[in-house]
Structures are given as C-alpha cells and as structure tokens.
Amino acid sequence: MNLILLGAPGSGKGTQAKFLAEHYKIKKIVVGDILREEVKNNTPLGKVVSEYMNKGVLVPDNIIIKVIQEKLNSSGFILDGFPRNLVQAKMLEEILKEKALSLDRVIYLKVNEEKAVERLSGRRVCKNCGAIYHIVNMPPQKEGICDKCGEKLMIRDDDREETVKKRWQVFRRETSSLIDHYLKDSKLLEVDANKSKEEVFSEIKKALNSYGKDKDSSGN
Ligand code: AP5
C-alpha cells in the first residue's frame, strides 16, 4: 500500500503516520522529521532549510525533491508532509513513474484551525527518537521525559504562535489545492481529524479496508 497523508499543521499527520506504519508494516517517510534531523546535525542541508522552517514557509521544491528521490525506493510507503503544492505533486508523479511505483490513496486529515492550534501549543517532541506527545491529550508518563528513550521533551521551534499562524496561511495558499487535485484522481479519502487519535485511526482503517475490497472485486 502506497499512501500520502495530507493535512494542515496539527491535523495529526505524524501521529497517524506512526499508527499506519506499525499496523500495516509499511515505511513512513516524514519529510519534516528528515529536515529536522539535518538541522539538528548542523549539516549543509540543515543550515539551508532551517531558515525556511523557522519562518514557517515551505523549503524550495528542488531541495525537497532530492530528499524524496533518495528515500522513495520501494512499494509500501506513507508520505507525511509531501507533496505540499501542485509542483511537488507533479514531480512525485514523475518519480513514481521512473521507479515503476504507483500511488494508492491520499488520506486527507480535515481539522478545524482552532483545534489544531490548541494541539500544537501543547505538543512536546523527543529530539532524540521523534516521539510525539501532547501535555493534555497524550502526556508522557513522567512530565517532560520521553517514555521510549528517557530523553528530555522539547517544544518545536516552529510551534510558536506566530509561526503556527504562518504555517496555516501557507497550507491554505499552497497545499489545500491538492485536495481538489487528488479528488479528481478519485484517490482522496477524507477523514474527520477533529476526533480522538484512536477514532481517527479507526476511520482511516475503515476507509482503507473498503478500498481494499473494491480493489479485489475489480480485479486490480
Ligand atoms: P512538518 O513537520 O511536516 O509540519 P506540519 O505539516 O506543519 O505538521 P505538524 O508536524 O506540525 O503536525 P502534524 O499534522 O504532523 O500533527 P502531529 O501528529 O504532530 O513540516 C515542518 C516544516 O518543514 C514546514 O513548515 C516546512 O518548512 C518544511 N517542510 C516539510 N515538508 C515540506 C515539503 N514537502 N515542502 C517544503 N517544505 C516542507 O500532532 C500535533 C499535536 O496534536 C501533537 O501534540 C499530538 O500529540 C496531538 N494530536 C494528534 N492527533 C490528535 C488527536 N486526534 N486528538 C488530540 N490530539 C492529537
């Protein structure tokens, strides 16, 4: 199964990507995490992308495409955070064609801005292993400490209020056009992402299962 997770900042893409990867045993390609790792290691790429990320705007397409070309090698993937605009969507189509891969479904996590902002303001992440928490909805067992690796939890640099506002503007201006793009392709599955993380995951599974049945019955 080859999937894209599409949604505004705070819609829960990272949270659901983890559930999907574990449940379906597929690889998650989380563009934001890949870029943050480069920033953390102070690599040449990290130095370039951190400026864009801290402002809450998109990193230039040519940089992102190289990252995807390198990571996307075989079937059984979830793309979280890519594509983010129509240029990236077209480039993805070319990469998939070159590598003889195809896209099955695009899961659109639809969330209210107010709810998403509340989630982002309470988000804590582990800089070591990338685990995601929320101080109210998904608290760690010990305050400020990662359950998985015992490292300190951090607030993401781009979760400041004004940067979150900017990221939402960018989503509306550049990424939301992908909803129509994938609707036209009949690949889009819209899920109500305002619900709890368990309910959202259950809706995604239901939608993917019915797609699986359709796929079998049509013989594809
Ligand atoms: P990226 O890291 O992808 O950020 P984003 O798209 O803004 O999304 P977030 O990671 O903030 O939110 P999420 O939807 O994953 O939510 P999460 O599961 O963490 O990108 C960062 C930056 O990198 C971009 O601004 C850009 O600069 C650059 N970039 C990345 N991709 C790019 C590309 N393709 N092109 C160019 N530039 C690119 O959940 C959020 C919080 O809510 C957590 O605390 C979680 O615990 C909680 N939560 C999640 N689900 C629920 C739920 N159902 N109920 C209650 N709480 C929940």
PDB file of C-alpha atoms and ligand atoms in Angstrom:
ATOM      1  CA  MET A   1       0.000   0.000   0.000  1.00  0.00           C
ATOM      2  CA  ASN A   2       1.385   3.385  -1.043  1.00  0.00           C
ATOM      3  CA  LEU A   3      -0.144   6.365   0.733  1.00  0.00           C
ATOM      4  CA  ILE A   4       0.056  10.125   1.158  1.00  0.00           C
ATOM      5  CA  LEU A   5      -1.050  11.830   4.387  1.00  0.00           C
ATOM      6  CA  LEU A   6      -2.317  15.311   3.642  1.00  0.00           C
ATOM      7  CA  GLY A   7      -3.446  17.827   6.247  1.00  0.00           C
ATOM      8  CA  ALA A   8      -2.881  21.195   7.844  1.00  0.00           C
ATOM      9  CA  PRO A   9      -0.357  21.735  10.641  1.00  0.00           C
ATOM     10  CA  GLY A  10      -1.661  19.970  13.743  1.00  0.00           C
ATOM     11  CA  SER A  11      -4.101  17.730  11.867  1.00  0.00           C
ATOM     12  CA  GLY A  12      -2.261  14.694  13.268  1.00  0.00           C
ATOM     13  CA  LYS A  13      -0.246  13.509  10.245  1.00  0.00           C
ATOM     14  CA  GLY A  14       2.778  12.478  12.322  1.00  0.00           C
ATOM     15  CA  THR A  15       0.597  10.694  14.877  1.00  0.00           C
ATOM     16  CA  GLN A  16      -1.372   8.764  12.246  1.00  0.00           C
ATOM     17  CA  ALA A  17       1.732   8.018  10.130  1.00  0.00           C
ATOM     18  CA  LYS A  18       3.182   6.176  13.115  1.00  0.00           C
ATOM     19  CA  PHE A  19      -0.019   4.153  13.652  1.00  0.00           C
ATOM     20  CA  LEU A  20      -0.256   3.296   9.950  1.00  0.00           C
ATOM     21  CA  ALA A  21       3.393   2.286   9.669  1.00  0.00           C
ATOM     22  CA  GLU A  22       3.105  -0.043  12.667  1.00  0.00           C
ATOM     23  CA  HIS A  23      -0.277  -1.509  11.715  1.00  0.00           C
ATOM     24  CA  TYR A  24       0.363  -2.125   8.007  1.00  0.00           C
ATOM     25  CA  LYS A  25       4.129  -2.697   8.357  1.00  0.00           C
ATOM     26  CA  ILE A  26       4.957  -0.023   5.819  1.00  0.00           C
ATOM     27  CA  LYS A  27       7.706   2.564   5.775  1.00  0.00           C
ATOM     28  CA  LYS A  28       6.930   6.160   6.792  1.00  0.00           C
ATOM     29  CA  ILE A  29       8.731   8.966   5.063  1.00  0.00           C
ATOM     30  CA  VAL A  30       8.246  12.034   7.274  1.00  0.00           C
ATOM     31  CA  VAL A  31       9.717  14.986   5.421  1.00  0.00           C
ATOM     32  CA  GLY A  32       9.593  17.336   8.434  1.00  0.00           C
ATOM     33  CA  ASP A  33      11.499  14.803  10.589  1.00  0.00           C
ATOM     34  CA  ILE A  34      14.113  14.252   7.880  1.00  0.00           C
ATOM     35  CA  LEU A  35      14.694  18.016   7.646  1.00  0.00           C
ATOM     36  CA  ARG A  36      14.760  18.478  11.443  1.00  0.00           C
ATOM     37  CA  GLU A  37      17.409  15.734  11.690  1.00  0.00           C
ATOM     38  CA  GLU A  38      19.568  17.644   9.188  1.00  0.00           C
ATOM     39  CA  VAL A  39      19.109  20.828  11.244  1.00  0.00           C
ATOM     40  CA  LYS A  40      19.978  19.001  14.469  1.00  0.00           C
ATOM     41  CA  ASN A  41      23.185  17.622  12.909  1.00  0.00           C
ATOM     42  CA  ASN A  42      24.054  21.070  11.525  1.00  0.00           C
ATOM     43  CA  THR A  43      24.662  19.640   8.022  1.00  0.00           C
ATOM     44  CA  PRO A  44      24.934  21.928   4.958  1.00  0.00           C
ATOM     45  CA  LEU A  45      21.356  20.958   4.052  1.00  0.00           C
ATOM     46  CA  GLY A  46      20.227  21.601   7.633  1.00  0.00           C
ATOM     47  CA  LYS A  47      21.717  25.103   7.560  1.00  0.00           C
ATOM     48  CA  VAL A  48      19.807  25.955   4.387  1.00  0.00           C
ATOM     49  CA  VAL A  49      16.429  24.524   5.408  1.00  0.00           C
ATOM     50  CA  SER A  50      16.346  25.840   8.992  1.00  0.00           C
ATOM     51  CA  GLU A  51      15.788  29.407   7.789  1.00  0.00           C
ATOM     52  CA  TYR A  52      12.635  28.411   5.909  1.00  0.00           C
ATOM     53  CA  MET A  53      11.338  26.131   8.644  1.00  0.00           C
ATOM     54  CA  ASN A  54      11.762  28.714  11.385  1.00  0.00           C
ATOM     55  CA  LYS A  55       9.743  31.181   9.332  1.00  0.00           C
ATOM     56  CA  GLY A  56       7.009  28.603   8.769  1.00  0.00           C
ATOM     57  CA  VAL A  57       7.309  28.694   4.976  1.00  0.00           C
ATOM     58  CA  LEU A  58       7.988  25.879   2.529  1.00  0.00           C
ATOM     59  CA  VAL A  59      11.522  24.799   1.755  1.00  0.00           C
ATOM     60  CA  PRO A  60      12.205  25.236  -2.021  1.00  0.00           C
ATOM     61  CA  ASP A  61      10.836  22.418  -4.169  1.00  0.00           C
ATOM     62  CA  ASN A  62      14.202  21.449  -5.723  1.00  0.00           C
ATOM     63  CA  ILE A  63      15.648  20.667  -2.268  1.00  0.00           C
ATOM     64  CA  ILE A  64      12.646  18.620  -1.195  1.00  0.00           C
ATOM     65  CA  ILE A  65      12.539  16.628  -4.415  1.00  0.00           C
ATOM     66  CA  LYS A  66      16.124  15.426  -3.908  1.00  0.00           C
ATOM     67  CA  VAL A  67      15.194  14.200  -0.420  1.00  0.00           C
ATOM     68  CA  ILE A  68      12.199  12.291  -1.783  1.00  0.00           C
ATOM     69  CA  GLN A  69      14.112  10.826  -4.711  1.00  0.00           C
ATOM     70  CA  GLU A  70      16.613   9.382  -2.274  1.00  0.00           C
ATOM     71  CA  LYS A  71      14.083   7.972   0.209  1.00  0.00           C
ATOM     72  CA  LEU A  72      11.402   6.615  -2.107  1.00  0.00           C
ATOM     73  CA  ASN A  73      12.721   3.298  -3.332  1.00  0.00           C
ATOM     74  CA  SER A  74      10.153   0.582  -2.985  1.00  0.00           C
ATOM     75  CA  SER A  75       6.463  -0.088  -2.570  1.00  0.00           C
ATOM     76  CA  GLY A  76       4.838   0.072   0.866  1.00  0.00           C
ATOM     77  CA  PHE A  77       5.200   3.680   1.967  1.00  0.00           C
ATOM     78  CA  ILE A  78       3.418   6.563   3.677  1.00  0.00           C
ATOM     79  CA  LEU A  79       4.459  10.047   2.669  1.00  0.00           C
ATOM     80  CA  ASP A  80       3.854  12.506   5.514  1.00  0.00           C
ATOM     81  CA  GLY A  81       4.310  16.145   4.533  1.00  0.00           C
ATOM     82  CA  PHE A  82       4.879  15.623   0.818  1.00  0.00           C
ATOM     83  CA  PRO A  83       3.641  16.839  -1.614  1.00  0.00           C
ATOM     84  CA  ARG A  84       2.769  20.345  -0.358  1.00  0.00           C
ATOM     85  CA  ASN A  85       1.920  22.048  -3.641  1.00  0.00           C
ATOM     86  CA  LEU A  86       0.994  21.186  -7.211  1.00  0.00           C
ATOM     87  CA  VAL A  87       4.596  21.389  -8.451  1.00  0.00           C
ATOM     88  CA  GLN A  88       5.636  18.777  -5.875  1.00  0.00           C
ATOM     89  CA  ALA A  89       2.614  16.620  -6.780  1.00  0.00           C
ATOM     90  CA  LYS A  90       3.648  16.627 -10.463  1.00  0.00           C
ATOM     91  CA  MET A  91       7.241  15.852  -9.517  1.00  0.00           C
ATOM     92  CA  LEU A  92       6.059  12.964  -7.370  1.00  0.00           C
ATOM     93  CA  GLU A  93       4.149  11.544 -10.340  1.00  0.00           C
ATOM     94  CA  GLU A  94       7.375  11.602 -12.369  1.00  0.00           C
ATOM     95  CA  ILE A  95       9.443   9.986  -9.608  1.00  0.00           C
ATOM     96  CA  LEU A  96       6.855   7.217  -9.170  1.00  0.00           C
ATOM     97  CA  LYS A  97       6.795   6.589 -12.919  1.00  0.00           C
ATOM     98  CA  GLU A  98      10.598   6.415 -13.117  1.00  0.00           C
ATOM     99  CA  LYS A  99      10.693   3.918 -10.247  1.00  0.00           C
ATOM    100  CA  ALA A 100       7.696   1.901 -11.541  1.00  0.00           C
ATOM    101  CA  LEU A 101       5.724   2.660  -8.368  1.00  0.00           C
ATOM    102  CA  SER A 102       2.140   3.823  -8.011  1.00  0.00           C
ATOM    103  CA  LEU A 103       0.044   5.734  -5.522  1.00  0.00           C
ATOM    104  CA  ASP A 104      -2.969   4.021  -3.933  1.00  0.00           C
ATOM    105  CA  ARG A 105      -4.630   6.573  -1.697  1.00  0.00           C
ATOM    106  CA  VAL A 106      -4.314  10.102  -0.330  1.00  0.00           C
ATOM    107  CA  ILE A 107      -5.694  10.411   3.195  1.00  0.00           C
ATOM    108  CA  TYR A 108      -6.816  13.951   3.921  1.00  0.00           C
ATOM    109  CA  LEU A 109      -6.996  14.719   7.657  1.00  0.00           C
ATOM    110  CA  LYS A 110      -9.528  17.545   7.877  1.00  0.00           C
ATOM    111  CA  VAL A 111      -9.243  19.581  11.072  1.00  0.00           C
ATOM    112  CA  ASN A 112     -10.508  22.924  12.438  1.00  0.00           C
ATOM    113  CA  GLU A 113      -7.834  25.570  12.790  1.00  0.00           C
ATOM    114  CA  GLU A 114      -8.785  26.262  16.423  1.00  0.00           C
ATOM    115  CA  LYS A 115      -8.400  22.604  17.380  1.00  0.00           C
ATOM    116  CA  ALA A 116      -5.110  22.270  15.514  1.00  0.00           C
ATOM    117  CA  VAL A 117      -3.639  25.386  17.131  1.00  0.00           C
ATOM    118  CA  GLU A 118      -4.589  24.039  20.566  1.00  0.00           C
ATOM    119  CA  ARG A 119      -2.830  20.760  19.728  1.00  0.00           C
ATOM    120  CA  LEU A 120       0.324  22.475  18.514  1.00  0.00           C
ATOM    121  CA  SER A 121       0.544  24.729  21.546  1.00  0.00           C
ATOM    122  CA  GLY A 122       0.591  21.622  23.791  1.00  0.00           C
ATOM    123  CA  ARG A 123       2.819  19.447  21.598  1.00  0.00           C
ATOM    124  CA  ARG A 124       6.062  18.121  23.025  1.00  0.00           C
ATOM    125  CA  VAL A 125       8.518  16.092  20.959  1.00  0.00           C
ATOM    126  CA  CYS A 126      11.518  13.964  21.735  1.00  0.00           C
ATOM    127  CA  LYS A 127      14.505  15.343  19.827  1.00  0.00           C
ATOM    128  CA  ASN A 128      16.239  12.006  20.212  1.00  0.00           C
ATOM    129  CA  CYS A 129      13.678   9.481  18.912  1.00  0.00           C
ATOM    130  CA  GLY A 130      10.993  11.772  17.415  1.00  0.00           C
ATOM    131  CA  ALA A 131       8.116  10.512  19.627  1.00  0.00           C
ATOM    132  CA  ILE A 132       5.182  12.961  19.743  1.00  0.00           C
ATOM    133  CA  TYR A 133       3.246  13.862  22.910  1.00  0.00           C
ATOM    134  CA  HIS A 134       0.651  16.406  23.999  1.00  0.00           C
ATOM    135  CA  ILE A 135       0.618  17.804  27.514  1.00  0.00           C
ATOM    136  CA  VAL A 136      -3.128  17.069  27.869  1.00  0.00           C
ATOM    137  CA  ASN A 137      -4.182  14.612  25.124  1.00  0.00           C
ATOM    138  CA  MET A 138      -1.128  12.336  25.113  1.00  0.00           C
ATOM    139  CA  PRO A 139       1.027  13.123  28.143  1.00  0.00           C
ATOM    140  CA  PRO A 140       4.200  11.149  28.825  1.00  0.00           C
ATOM    141  CA  GLN A 141       4.244   9.034  31.994  1.00  0.00           C
ATOM    142  CA  LYS A 142       6.829  11.337  33.566  1.00  0.00           C
ATOM    143  CA  GLU A 143       6.424  15.051  32.823  1.00  0.00           C
ATOM    144  CA  GLY A 144       8.926  16.338  30.263  1.00  0.00           C
ATOM    145  CA  ILE A 145      10.580  12.932  29.695  1.00  0.00           C
ATOM    146  CA  CYS A 146      10.170  10.604  26.707  1.00  0.00           C
ATOM    147  CA  ASP A 147       8.543   7.262  27.624  1.00  0.00           C
ATOM    148  CA  LYS A 148      10.529   5.478  24.927  1.00  0.00           C
ATOM    149  CA  CYS A 149      14.104   6.656  25.334  1.00  0.00           C
ATOM    150  CA  GLY A 150      14.162   8.696  28.544  1.00  0.00           C
ATOM    151  CA  GLU A 151      15.377  11.884  26.831  1.00  0.00           C
ATOM    152  CA  LYS A 152      14.019  15.359  27.604  1.00  0.00           C
ATOM    153  CA  LEU A 153      10.975  16.520  25.626  1.00  0.00           C
ATOM    154  CA  MET A 154      11.150  19.806  23.701  1.00  0.00           C
ATOM    155  CA  ILE A 155       8.838  22.365  22.157  1.00  0.00           C
ATOM    156  CA  ARG A 156       9.351  22.505  18.397  1.00  0.00           C
ATOM    157  CA  ASP A 157      10.898  25.805  17.231  1.00  0.00           C
ATOM    158  CA  ASP A 158       8.104  26.335  14.691  1.00  0.00           C
ATOM    159  CA  ASP A 159       5.304  25.813  17.261  1.00  0.00           C
ATOM    160  CA  ARG A 160       5.487  29.462  18.372  1.00  0.00           C
ATOM    161  CA  GLU A 161       2.105  31.161  17.936  1.00  0.00           C
ATOM    162  CA  GLU A 162       3.088  33.481  15.067  1.00  0.00           C
ATOM    163  CA  THR A 163       4.877  30.688  13.160  1.00  0.00           C
ATOM    164  CA  VAL A 164       1.864  28.390  13.518  1.00  0.00           C
ATOM    165  CA  LYS A 165      -0.314  31.168  12.010  1.00  0.00           C
ATOM    166  CA  LYS A 166       2.127  31.459   9.103  1.00  0.00           C
ATOM    167  CA  ARG A 167       2.163  27.683   8.548  1.00  0.00           C
ATOM    168  CA  TRP A 168      -1.639  27.673   8.361  1.00  0.00           C
ATOM    169  CA  GLN A 169      -1.548  30.511   5.808  1.00  0.00           C
ATOM    170  CA  VAL A 170       0.920  28.510   3.744  1.00  0.00           C
ATOM    171  CA  PHE A 171      -1.322  25.434   3.973  1.00  0.00           C
ATOM    172  CA  ARG A 172      -4.328  27.423   2.723  1.00  0.00           C
ATOM    173  CA  ARG A 173      -2.416  29.169  -0.030  1.00  0.00           C
ATOM    174  CA  GLU A 174      -0.237  26.339  -1.344  1.00  0.00           C
ATOM    175  CA  THR A 175      -1.255  22.915  -0.043  1.00  0.00           C
ATOM    176  CA  SER A 176      -5.060  22.969   0.045  1.00  0.00           C
ATOM    177  CA  SER A 177      -5.221  22.940  -3.784  1.00  0.00           C
ATOM    178  CA  LEU A 178      -4.005  19.329  -3.572  1.00  0.00           C
ATOM    179  CA  ILE A 179      -7.372  18.313  -2.130  1.00  0.00           C
ATOM    180  CA  ASP A 180      -9.082  19.027  -5.483  1.00  0.00           C
ATOM    181  CA  HIS A 181      -6.147  17.603  -7.394  1.00  0.00           C
ATOM    182  CA  TYR A 182      -6.455  14.193  -5.718  1.00  0.00           C
ATOM    183  CA  LEU A 183     -10.264  14.320  -5.695  1.00  0.00           C
ATOM    184  CA  LYS A 184     -10.157  14.492  -9.485  1.00  0.00           C
ATOM    185  CA  ASP A 185      -7.946  11.405  -9.458  1.00  0.00           C
ATOM    186  CA  SER A 186     -10.506   9.622  -7.217  1.00  0.00           C
ATOM    187  CA  LYS A 187      -7.674   8.882  -4.793  1.00  0.00           C
ATOM    188  CA  LEU A 188      -8.764  11.096  -1.914  1.00  0.00           C
ATOM    189  CA  LEU A 189     -10.142   9.697   1.356  1.00  0.00           C
ATOM    190  CA  GLU A 190     -11.342  12.479   3.659  1.00  0.00           C
ATOM    191  CA  VAL A 191     -11.271  11.752   7.379  1.00  0.00           C
ATOM    192  CA  ASP A 192     -12.610  13.906  10.229  1.00  0.00           C
ATOM    193  CA  ALA A 193      -9.398  14.621  12.140  1.00  0.00           C
ATOM    194  CA  ASN A 194     -11.089  16.600  14.939  1.00  0.00           C
ATOM    195  CA  LYS A 195     -11.837  13.337  16.760  1.00  0.00           C
ATOM    196  CA  SER A 196      -9.546  11.477  19.154  1.00  0.00           C
ATOM    197  CA  LYS A 197      -6.413   9.893  17.684  1.00  0.00           C
ATOM    198  CA  GLU A 198      -7.901   6.399  18.135  1.00  0.00           C
ATOM    199  CA  GLU A 199     -11.150   7.362  16.396  1.00  0.00           C
ATOM    200  CA  VAL A 200      -9.258   8.991  13.538  1.00  0.00           C
ATOM    201  CA  PHE A 201      -7.125   5.879  13.068  1.00  0.00           C
ATOM    202  CA  SER A 202     -10.166   3.653  13.131  1.00  0.00           C
ATOM    203  CA  GLU A 203     -11.822   5.804  10.400  1.00  0.00           C
ATOM    204  CA  ILE A 204      -8.682   5.615   8.286  1.00  0.00           C
ATOM    205  CA  LYS A 205      -8.557   1.816   8.596  1.00  0.00           C
ATOM    206  CA  LYS A 206     -12.234   1.536   7.701  1.00  0.00           C
ATOM    207  CA  ALA A 207     -11.758   3.699   4.619  1.00  0.00           C
ATOM    208  CA  LEU A 208      -8.668   1.773   3.522  1.00  0.00           C
ATOM    209  CA  ASN A 209     -10.349  -1.594   4.093  1.00  0.00           C
ATOM    210  CA  SER A 210     -13.296  -0.709   1.916  1.00  0.00           C
ATOM    211  CA  TYR A 211     -10.826   0.448  -0.722  1.00  0.00           C
ATOM    212  CA  GLY A 212      -9.047  -2.921  -0.416  1.00  0.00           C
ATOM    213  CA  LYS A 213     -12.325  -4.762  -1.023  1.00  0.00           C
ATOM    214  CA  ASP A 214     -13.106  -2.561  -4.043  1.00  0.00           C
ATOM    215  CA  LYS A 215      -9.641  -3.273  -5.365  1.00  0.00           C
ATOM    216  CA  ASP A 216     -10.087  -7.048  -5.027  1.00  0.00           C
ATOM    217  CA  SER A 217     -13.547  -7.127  -6.531  1.00  0.00           C
ATOM    218  CA  SER A 218     -12.463  -5.136  -9.579  1.00  0.00           C
ATOM    219  CA  GLY A 219      -9.532  -7.489 -10.045  1.00  0.00           C
ATOM    220  CA  ASN A 220      -6.897  -4.735  -9.914  1.00  0.00           C
TER     221      ASN A 220
HETATM  222  P1  AP5 B   1       6.056  19.292   9.260  1.00  0.00           P
HETATM  223  O1  AP5 B   1       6.895  18.772  10.331  1.00  0.00           O
HETATM  224  O2  AP5 B   1       5.510  18.352   8.265  1.00  0.00           O
HETATM  225  O3  AP5 B   1       4.897  20.166   9.947  1.00  0.00           O
HETATM  226  P2  AP5 B   1       3.338  20.364   9.624  1.00  0.00           P
HETATM  227  O4  AP5 B   1       2.862  19.914   8.305  1.00  0.00           O
HETATM  228  O5  AP5 B   1       3.101  21.790   9.941  1.00  0.00           O
HETATM  229  O6  AP5 B   1       2.650  19.384  10.560  1.00  0.00           O
HETATM  230  P3  AP5 B   1       2.930  19.148  12.065  1.00  0.00           P
HETATM  231  O7  AP5 B   1       4.099  18.193  12.203  1.00  0.00           O
HETATM  232  O8  AP5 B   1       3.024  20.420  12.827  1.00  0.00           O
HETATM  233  O9  AP5 B   1       1.581  18.485  12.550  1.00  0.00           O
HETATM  234  P4  AP5 B   1       1.009  17.039  12.317  1.00  0.00           P
HETATM  235  O10 AP5 B   1      -0.144  17.127  11.389  1.00  0.00           O
HETATM  236  O11 AP5 B   1       2.080  16.041  11.953  1.00  0.00           O
HETATM  237  O12 AP5 B   1       0.467  16.748  13.775  1.00  0.00           O
HETATM  238  P5  AP5 B   1       1.032  15.807  14.959  1.00  0.00           P
HETATM  239  O13 AP5 B   1       0.703  14.377  14.664  1.00  0.00           O
HETATM  240  O14 AP5 B   1       2.440  16.138  15.299  1.00  0.00           O
HETATM  241  O15 AP5 B   1       6.842  20.435   8.449  1.00  0.00           O
HETATM  242  C1  AP5 B   1       7.578  21.415   9.139  1.00  0.00           C
HETATM  243  C2  AP5 B   1       8.242  22.363   8.145  1.00  0.00           C
HETATM  244  O16 AP5 B   1       9.148  21.619   7.285  1.00  0.00           O
HETATM  245  C3  AP5 B   1       7.311  23.092   7.173  1.00  0.00           C
HETATM  246  O17 AP5 B   1       6.757  24.256   7.761  1.00  0.00           O
HETATM  247  C4  AP5 B   1       8.292  23.392   6.015  1.00  0.00           C
HETATM  248  O18 AP5 B   1       9.110  24.483   6.327  1.00  0.00           O
HETATM  249  C5  AP5 B   1       9.145  22.146   5.962  1.00  0.00           C
HETATM  250  N1  AP5 B   1       8.606  21.128   5.038  1.00  0.00           N
HETATM  251  C6  AP5 B   1       8.121  19.914   5.375  1.00  0.00           C
HETATM  252  N2  AP5 B   1       7.692  19.256   4.271  1.00  0.00           N
HETATM  253  C7  AP5 B   1       7.919  20.099   3.215  1.00  0.00           C
HETATM  254  C8  AP5 B   1       7.669  19.992   1.808  1.00  0.00           C
HETATM  255  N3  AP5 B   1       7.108  18.918   1.257  1.00  0.00           N
HETATM  256  N4  AP5 B   1       7.985  21.060   1.034  1.00  0.00           N
HETATM  257  C9  AP5 B   1       8.565  22.154   1.558  1.00  0.00           C
HETATM  258  N5  AP5 B   1       8.817  22.316   2.873  1.00  0.00           N
HETATM  259  C10 AP5 B   1       8.484  21.280   3.703  1.00  0.00           C
HETATM  260  O19 AP5 B   1       0.057  16.280  16.128  1.00  0.00           O
HETATM  261  C11 AP5 B   1       0.145  17.568  16.671  1.00  0.00           C
HETATM  262  C12 AP5 B   1      -0.188  17.529  18.191  1.00  0.00           C
HETATM  263  O20 AP5 B   1      -1.534  17.117  18.371  1.00  0.00           O
HETATM  264  C13 AP5 B   1       0.660  16.516  18.964  1.00  0.00           C
HETATM  265  O21 AP5 B   1       0.897  17.034  20.243  1.00  0.00           O
HETATM  266  C14 AP5 B   1      -0.223  15.272  19.068  1.00  0.00           C
HETATM  267  O22 AP5 B   1       0.056  14.556  20.238  1.00  0.00           O
HETATM  268  C15 AP5 B   1      -1.625  15.887  19.095  1.00  0.00           C
HETATM  269  N6  AP5 B   1      -2.643  15.093  18.399  1.00  0.00           N
HETATM  270  C16 AP5 B   1      -2.512  14.479  17.198  1.00  0.00           C
HETATM  271  N7  AP5 B   1      -3.667  13.891  16.834  1.00  0.00           N
HETATM  272  C17 AP5 B   1      -4.547  14.161  17.835  1.00  0.00           C
HETATM  273  C18 AP5 B   1      -5.927  13.840  18.049  1.00  0.00           C
HETATM  274  N8  AP5 B   1      -6.641  13.153  17.135  1.00  0.00           N
HETATM  275  N9  AP5 B   1      -6.533  14.292  19.163  1.00  0.00           N
HETATM  276  C19 AP5 B   1      -5.849  15.019  20.087  1.00  0.00           C
HETATM  277  N10 AP5 B   1      -4.530  15.345  19.952  1.00  0.00           N
HETATM  278  C20 AP5 B   1      -3.894  14.922  18.839  1.00  0.00           C
END
